[in-house]
mmCIF file of C-alpha atoms in Angstrom:
data_model
loop_
_atom_site.group_PDB
_atom_site.id
_atom_site.type_symbol
_atom_site.label_atom_id
_atom_site.label_comp_id
_atom_site.label_asym_id
_atom_site.label_seq_id
_atom_site.Cartn_x
_atom_site.Cartn_y
_atom_site.Cartn_z
ATOM 1 C CA ARG A 275 -26.574 -1.094 10.008
ATOM 2 C CA MET A 276 -28.824 1.792 9.006
ATOM 3 C CA ASN A 277 -31.647 -0.414 7.698
ATOM 4 C CA ASP A 278 -32.152 -3.725 5.857
ATOM 5 C CA THR A 279 -30.337 -2.492 2.751
ATOM 6 C CA PHE A 280 -27.589 -0.137 3.936
ATOM 7 C CA SER A 281 -24.691 -0.719 6.338
ATOM 8 C CA LEU A 282 -21.780 1.455 7.348
ATOM 9 C CA SER A 283 -18.757 0.733 9.586
ATOM 10 C CA TYR A 284 -15.489 2.342 10.631
ATOM 11 C CA GLY A 285 -12.597 0.559 12.291
ATOM 12 C CA PHE A 286 -9.473 1.874 13.978
ATOM 13 C CA ASP A 287 -6.669 -0.273 15.349
ATOM 14 C CA ARG A 288 -3.354 0.753 16.910
ATOM 15 C CA GLU A 289 -0.670 -1.735 17.875
ATOM 16 C CA TYR A 290 2.533 -0.910 19.732
ATOM 17 C CA TYR A 291 5.432 -3.319 20.140
ATOM 18 C CA SER A 292 8.521 -2.496 22.198
ATOM 19 C CA GLY A 293 11.633 -4.633 22.588
ATOM 20 C CA ASP A 294 10.775 -6.596 19.459
ATOM 21 C CA ARG A 295 13.899 -8.080 17.851
ATOM 22 C CA GLY A 296 14.238 -8.218 14.080
ATOM 23 C CA TYR A 297 16.577 -8.625 11.136
ATOM 24 C CA THR A 298 18.220 -5.420 9.909
ATOM 25 C CA THR A 299 20.836 -6.299 7.272
ATOM 26 C CA GLN A 300 23.835 -8.425 6.440
ATOM 27 C CA VAL A 301 27.417 -7.108 6.485
ATOM 28 C CA ASP A 302 29.773 -9.535 4.720
ATOM 29 C CA ASP A 303 29.069 -12.839 6.525
ATOM 30 C CA ASP A 304 27.520 -11.200 9.619
ATOM 31 C CA VAL A 305 23.711 -11.306 9.920
ATOM 32 C CA ILE A 306 22.674 -8.234 11.914
ATOM 33 C CA PHE A 307 19.661 -8.005 14.254
ATOM 34 C CA GLY A 308 18.391 -5.213 16.444
ATOM 35 C CA ASP A 309 15.879 -4.401 19.156
ATOM 36 C CA ARG A 310 13.147 -2.244 17.726
ATOM 37 C CA LYS A 311 9.981 -0.337 18.464
ATOM 38 C CA ARG A 312 7.085 -0.903 16.055
ATOM 39 C CA VAL A 313 3.876 1.099 15.743
ATOM 40 C CA GLU A 314 1.023 0.048 13.423
ATOM 41 C CA ILE A 315 -2.159 2.006 12.724
ATOM 42 C CA THR A 316 -5.043 0.746 10.589
ATOM 43 C CA ASN A 317 -8.059 2.811 9.533
ATOM 44 C CA SER A 318 -10.855 1.076 7.635
ATOM 45 C CA PHE A 319 -14.207 2.224 6.313
ATOM 46 C CA ASN A 320 -16.795 -0.149 4.819
ATOM 47 C CA THR A 321 -20.226 0.461 3.429
ATOM 48 C CA SER A 322 -22.616 -1.654 1.390
ATOM 49 C CA TYR A 323 -25.986 -1.220 -0.228
ATOM 50 C CA ASN A 324 -28.158 -4.238 -1.057
ATOM 51 C CA PHE A 325 -30.535 -3.413 -3.907
ATOM 52 C CA ASN A 326 -32.243 -6.751 -3.332
ATOM 53 C CA PRO A 327 -31.118 -10.187 -2.079
ATOM 54 C CA TYR A 328 -29.162 -10.754 -5.328
ATOM 55 C CA ASN A 329 -27.401 -7.405 -6.042
ATOM 56 C CA THR A 330 -24.948 -5.581 -3.771
ATOM 57 C CA LEU A 331 -22.782 -2.494 -4.178
ATOM 58 C CA ALA A 332 -19.883 -2.237 -1.691
ATOM 59 C CA LEU A 333 -17.227 0.365 -0.945
ATOM 60 C CA THR A 334 -14.141 -0.379 1.171
ATOM 61 C CA PHE A 335 -11.310 1.951 2.158
ATOM 62 C CA ARG A 336 -8.262 0.833 4.161
ATOM 63 C CA ASN A 337 -5.172 2.771 5.204
ATOM 64 C CA PHE A 338 -2.316 0.977 6.966
ATOM 65 C CA TRP A 339 0.722 2.767 8.436
ATOM 66 C CA ALA A 340 3.640 1.177 10.262
ATOM 67 C CA THR A 341 6.959 2.451 11.564
ATOM 68 C CA VAL A 342 9.962 0.526 12.819
ATOM 69 C CA GLU A 343 12.722 2.270 14.788
ATOM 70 C CA TYR A 344 15.806 0.303 15.828
ATOM 71 C CA ASP A 345 17.841 0.921 18.974
ATOM 72 C CA GLN A 346 21.326 2.181 18.153
ATOM 73 C CA GLN A 347 23.130 -0.940 19.466
ATOM 74 C CA LEU A 348 22.824 -3.904 17.048
ATOM 75 C CA PHE A 349 23.578 -7.626 17.401
ATOM 76 C CA SER A 350 25.365 -10.237 15.272
ATOM 77 C CA LEU A 351 23.947 -13.714 14.814
ATOM 78 C CA GLN A 352 26.362 -16.386 16.033
ATOM 79 C CA ASP A 353 26.738 -19.916 14.639
ATOM 80 C CA ASP A 354 24.864 -21.378 17.649
ATOM 81 C CA GLY A 355 21.765 -19.230 16.923
ATOM 82 C CA TYR A 356 22.333 -16.725 19.735
ATOM 83 C CA VAL A 357 23.137 -13.051 19.177
ATOM 84 C CA THR A 358 25.977 -10.962 20.570
ATOM 85 C CA ASN A 359 26.479 -7.207 20.768
ATOM 86 C CA THR A 360 30.295 -7.428 21.074
ATOM 87 C CA THR A 361 30.927 -7.001 17.322
ATOM 88 C CA GLY A 362 30.463 -3.220 17.471
ATOM 89 C CA TYR A 363 27.629 -2.802 14.961
ATOM 90 C CA THR A 364 25.352 0.208 15.450
ATOM 91 C CA THR A 365 22.688 1.850 13.301
ATOM 92 C CA GLU A 366 25.300 4.461 12.373
ATOM 93 C CA ASN A 367 28.008 2.125 11.028
ATOM 94 C CA ILE A 368 25.987 -0.312 8.891
ATOM 95 C CA PRO A 369 25.484 0.395 5.154
ATOM 96 C CA ASP A 370 21.765 1.392 5.268
ATOM 97 C CA ASN A 371 19.423 2.971 7.785
ATOM 98 C CA PRO A 372 17.267 0.061 9.048
ATOM 99 C CA ASP A 373 14.356 2.257 10.233
ATOM 100 C CA ILE A 374 11.164 1.843 8.195
ATOM 101 C CA ASN A 375 8.134 3.989 7.381
ATOM 102 C CA PHE A 376 5.578 1.881 5.473
ATOM 103 C CA SER A 377 2.095 2.916 4.359
ATOM 104 C CA THR A 378 -0.591 1.639 1.994
ATOM 105 C CA TRP A 379 -3.993 2.767 0.806
ATOM 106 C CA ASN A 380 -6.631 0.577 -0.835
ATOM 107 C CA PHE A 381 -9.958 1.799 -2.162
ATOM 108 C CA ASP A 382 -12.321 -0.889 -3.505
ATOM 109 C CA LEU A 383 -15.671 -0.459 -5.226
ATOM 110 C CA SER A 384 -17.460 -3.687 -6.109
ATOM 111 C CA TYR A 385 -20.759 -4.805 -7.537
ATOM 112 C CA SER A 386 -21.867 -8.384 -6.941
ATOM 113 C CA TRP A 387 -24.745 -10.233 -8.597
ATOM 114 C CA GLN A 388 -25.951 -13.635 -7.411
ATOM 115 C CA PHE A 389 -27.281 -15.104 -10.670
ATOM 116 C CA ALA A 390 -27.926 -18.630 -9.351
ATOM 117 C CA PRO A 391 -27.871 -20.197 -5.873
ATOM 118 C CA GLY A 392 -24.258 -19.970 -4.622
ATOM 119 C CA SER A 393 -23.058 -18.456 -7.929
ATOM 120 C CA PHE A 394 -21.782 -14.883 -8.212
ATOM 121 C CA LEU A 395 -20.513 -12.447 -10.803
ATOM 122 C CA THR A 396 -18.436 -9.680 -9.215
ATOM 123 C CA ALA A 397 -16.978 -6.566 -10.838
ATOM 124 C CA LEU A 398 -14.254 -4.836 -8.808
ATOM 125 C CA TYR A 399 -12.470 -1.525 -9.221
ATOM 126 C CA ARG A 400 -9.472 -0.942 -6.941
ATOM 127 C CA ASN A 401 -7.036 1.890 -6.639
ATOM 128 C CA SER A 402 -4.061 1.547 -4.371
ATOM 129 C CA LEU A 403 -1.019 3.448 -3.192
ATOM 130 C CA PHE A 404 2.157 2.109 -1.605
ATOM 131 C CA ASN A 405 5.127 3.849 0.020
ATOM 132 C CA ILE A 406 8.139 2.586 1.940
ATOM 133 C CA ASN A 407 11.143 4.613 3.084
ATOM 134 C CA ASN A 408 13.345 4.999 6.161
ATOM 135 C CA MET A 409 11.718 8.182 7.492
ATOM 136 C CA SER A 410 10.297 6.481 10.582
ATOM 137 C CA LYS A 411 10.346 9.662 12.664
ATOM 138 C CA GLU A 412 7.623 11.261 10.511
ATOM 139 C CA ASN A 413 4.161 11.507 12.056
ATOM 140 C CA PHE A 414 1.020 9.929 10.619
ATOM 141 C CA PHE A 415 -0.095 12.975 8.625
ATOM 142 C CA GLU A 416 3.358 13.581 7.114
ATOM 143 C CA SER A 417 3.472 9.905 6.110
ATOM 144 C CA VAL A 418 0.024 10.134 4.483
ATOM 145 C CA GLY A 419 1.236 13.216 2.587
ATOM 146 C CA MET A 420 4.203 11.228 1.217
ATOM 147 C CA LEU A 421 1.854 8.338 0.370
ATOM 148 C CA LEU A 422 -0.450 10.609 -1.637
ATOM 149 C CA ASP A 423 2.551 11.737 -3.722
ATOM 150 C CA GLN A 424 3.003 8.157 -5.031
ATOM 151 C CA PRO A 425 1.546 6.993 -8.366
ATOM 152 C CA ILE A 426 -1.889 5.369 -8.083
ATOM 153 C CA GLU A 427 -2.327 1.824 -9.343
ATOM 154 C CA HIS A 428 -5.745 1.144 -10.901
ATOM 155 C CA ILE A 429 -7.110 -2.394 -11.216
ATOM 156 C CA PHE A 430 -10.359 -3.618 -12.706
ATOM 157 C CA SER A 431 -11.337 -7.263 -12.384
ATOM 158 C CA LEU A 432 -14.303 -9.442 -13.191
ATOM 159 C CA ARG A 433 -14.776 -12.700 -11.316
ATOM 160 C CA MET A 434 -17.364 -15.431 -11.779
ATOM 161 C CA VAL A 435 -17.927 -18.195 -9.259
ATOM 162 C CA TYR A 436 -20.353 -20.892 -10.400
ATOM 163 C CA TYR A 437 -21.645 -23.456 -7.954
ATOM 164 C CA ILE A 438 -22.069 -26.914 -9.435
ATOM 165 C CA ASP A 439 -24.382 -29.196 -7.470
ATOM 166 C CA TYR A 440 -22.926 -32.696 -7.758
ATOM 167 C CA ASN A 441 -26.276 -34.290 -6.890
ATOM 168 C CA ASN A 442 -27.846 -32.740 -9.985
ATOM 169 C CA ILE A 443 -25.079 -33.726 -12.416
ATOM 170 C CA LYS A 444 -23.857 -37.105 -11.130
ATOM 171 C CA GLY A 445 -26.182 -38.878 -13.578
ATOM 172 C CA ILE A 446 -24.278 -37.355 -16.506
ATOM 173 C CA PHE A 447 -21.176 -39.376 -15.585
ATOM 174 C CA LYS A 448 -22.965 -42.731 -15.217
ATOM 175 C CA LYS A 449 -23.147 -45.135 -18.137
ATOM 176 C CA SER A 450 -26.529 -45.513 -19.781
ATOM 177 C CA SER A 451 -27.939 -49.043 -19.753
#
């Protein structure tokens, strides 16, 4: 918080999961699972400026990147709910590469006006990018480069939330005597 009207924050989060088991695909009637390594990185940047107690301008940026890499040996789901690796499935002999490279980008700019107690009118502009492929061996910067090559989706929305105080309007619903 820089002062009473301006705030700024940056967040970074990295998660690493090893030995995580997940669904890969289905081959005929066989449901295939595999042990996998997952890495997730989130970068977020938020800032807001309060013109007064009733008007706020906010900017939010978020980038999420995740990769999933499966071990070569895969498992088949048995009828009893257990898995077995005796069916011979590997990442090389199933129809599709199960590895995943997933990344998103969201950029939000919003203006909010409190026009009555508990009631807001908010205008939002968002642009977003999305990319998913099986190039899980790419590094973060190569993945961001592929993400920036995707078409940008632009969204504009207007939302109004109006607070109705039941105590002030309950007399409207009563019969007049």
